[in-house]
XYZ file of C-alpha atoms in Angstrom:
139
model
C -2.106 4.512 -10.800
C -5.213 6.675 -10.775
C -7.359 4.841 -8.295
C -4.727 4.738 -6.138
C -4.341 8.491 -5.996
C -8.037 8.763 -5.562
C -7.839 5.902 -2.677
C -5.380 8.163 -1.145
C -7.397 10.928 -1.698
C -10.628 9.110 -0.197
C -8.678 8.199 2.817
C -7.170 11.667 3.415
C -10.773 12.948 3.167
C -12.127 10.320 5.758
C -9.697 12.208 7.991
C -10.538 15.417 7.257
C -14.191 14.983 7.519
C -13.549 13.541 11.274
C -11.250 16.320 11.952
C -14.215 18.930 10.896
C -16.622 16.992 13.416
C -14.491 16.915 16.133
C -13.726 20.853 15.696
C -17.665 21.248 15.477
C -18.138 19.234 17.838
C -15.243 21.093 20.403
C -17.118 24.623 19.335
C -20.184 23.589 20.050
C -18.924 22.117 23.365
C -17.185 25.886 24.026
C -20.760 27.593 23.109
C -22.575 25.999 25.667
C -19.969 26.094 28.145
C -19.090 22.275 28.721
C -15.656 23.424 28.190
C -13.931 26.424 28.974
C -11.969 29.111 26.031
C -8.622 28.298 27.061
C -8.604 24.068 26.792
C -11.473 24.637 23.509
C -8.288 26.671 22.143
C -5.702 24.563 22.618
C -7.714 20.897 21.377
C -8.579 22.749 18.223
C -4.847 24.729 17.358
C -3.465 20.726 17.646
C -5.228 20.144 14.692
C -4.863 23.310 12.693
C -1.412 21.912 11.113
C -2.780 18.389 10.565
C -6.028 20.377 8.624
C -3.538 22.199 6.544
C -1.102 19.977 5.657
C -3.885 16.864 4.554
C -5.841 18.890 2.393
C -2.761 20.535 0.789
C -1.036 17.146 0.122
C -4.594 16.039 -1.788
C -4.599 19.328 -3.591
C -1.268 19.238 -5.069
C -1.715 15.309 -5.858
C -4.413 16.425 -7.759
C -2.206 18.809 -9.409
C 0.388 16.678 -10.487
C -1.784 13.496 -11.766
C -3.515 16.500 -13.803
C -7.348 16.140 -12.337
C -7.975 19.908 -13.154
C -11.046 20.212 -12.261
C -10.600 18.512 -8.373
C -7.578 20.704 -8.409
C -9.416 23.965 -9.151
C -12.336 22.663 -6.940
C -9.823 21.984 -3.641
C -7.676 25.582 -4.108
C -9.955 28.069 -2.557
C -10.002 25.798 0.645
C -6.202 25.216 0.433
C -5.717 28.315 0.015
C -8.515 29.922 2.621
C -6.534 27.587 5.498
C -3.267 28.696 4.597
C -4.076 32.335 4.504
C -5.795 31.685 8.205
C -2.932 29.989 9.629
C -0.375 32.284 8.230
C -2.155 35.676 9.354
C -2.620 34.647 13.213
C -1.562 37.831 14.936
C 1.423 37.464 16.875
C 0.152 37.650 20.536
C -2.478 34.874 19.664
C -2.170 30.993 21.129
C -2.845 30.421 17.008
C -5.673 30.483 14.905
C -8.219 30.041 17.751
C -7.278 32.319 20.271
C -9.075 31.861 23.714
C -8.750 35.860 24.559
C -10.377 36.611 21.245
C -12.932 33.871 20.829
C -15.638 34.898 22.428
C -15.246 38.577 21.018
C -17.274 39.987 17.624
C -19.294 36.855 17.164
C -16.167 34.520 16.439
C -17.110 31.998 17.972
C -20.258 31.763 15.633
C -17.647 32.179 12.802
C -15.794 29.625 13.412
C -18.552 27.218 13.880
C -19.620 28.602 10.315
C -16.308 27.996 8.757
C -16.236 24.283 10.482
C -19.743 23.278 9.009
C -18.811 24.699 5.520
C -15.659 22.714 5.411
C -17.595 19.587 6.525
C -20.180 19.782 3.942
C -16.968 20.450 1.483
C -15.133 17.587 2.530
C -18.211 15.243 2.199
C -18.646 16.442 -1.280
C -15.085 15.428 -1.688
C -15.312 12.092 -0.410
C -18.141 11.295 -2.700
C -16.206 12.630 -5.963
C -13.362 10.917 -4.836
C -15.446 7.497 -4.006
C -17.041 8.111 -7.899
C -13.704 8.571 -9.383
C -11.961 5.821 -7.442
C -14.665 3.181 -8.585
C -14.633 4.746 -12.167
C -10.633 4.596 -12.359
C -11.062 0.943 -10.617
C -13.625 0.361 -14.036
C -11.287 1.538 -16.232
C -8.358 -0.178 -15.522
């Protein structure tokens, strides 16, 4: 039963870590104006539920097959990309805002937030791969 929620986890983290490259990928598209605000805005808040939801599912499996540690590792995230989608001002398109973008250095912000989360979620995917194989051993 373990290295199946750890092969769940690895493949919920393959997504994840394409979803960060694609949203660095869309930024860095926005910052040297291949693409304008509003369409950058609207690829990126697609994905902003997806985001939330995957790691949230993987953070609460973790909490109920009692992996403490993976838990306590994946909360801060979980909890940083709930906090962001739930305190998107109320005139905003949604957490990336094409009016606002551009203003007090966001844009580098965001790009900052999307390589952190990258390098996070290939950490993950590397625990995960370790304790799949070691779960796999032990069974």
């Amino acid at each position: 039963m373990e290295a199946v929620v750890f092969l769940f986890s690895l493949l919920d983290c393959c997504a994840l870590i394409f979803l960060s490259v694609y949203f660095v990928i869309t930024l860095s598209d926005l910052e040297c104006d291949y693409i304008n605000a509003r369409s950058c805005c609207s690829k990126l808040n697609t994905w902003v539920i997806p985001e939330l939801v995957g790691h949230t599912i993987v953070t609460v499996l973790m909490l109920v097959s009692l992996h403490w540690f993976i838990f306590l590792l994946n909360l801060p995230v979980a909890t940083w990309n709930i906090y962001r989608f739930i305190m998107v001002p109320s005139g905003n398109m949604g957490v990336f805002d094409p009016t606002e973008i551009h203003n007090r250095g966001q844009l580098k912000s965001h790009m900052k937030e999307a390589m952190i989360k990258l390098g996070f979620y290939l950490l993950c995917f590397f625990m995960y791969l370790y304790s799949m194989i070691l779960a796999l051993i032990n069974d």
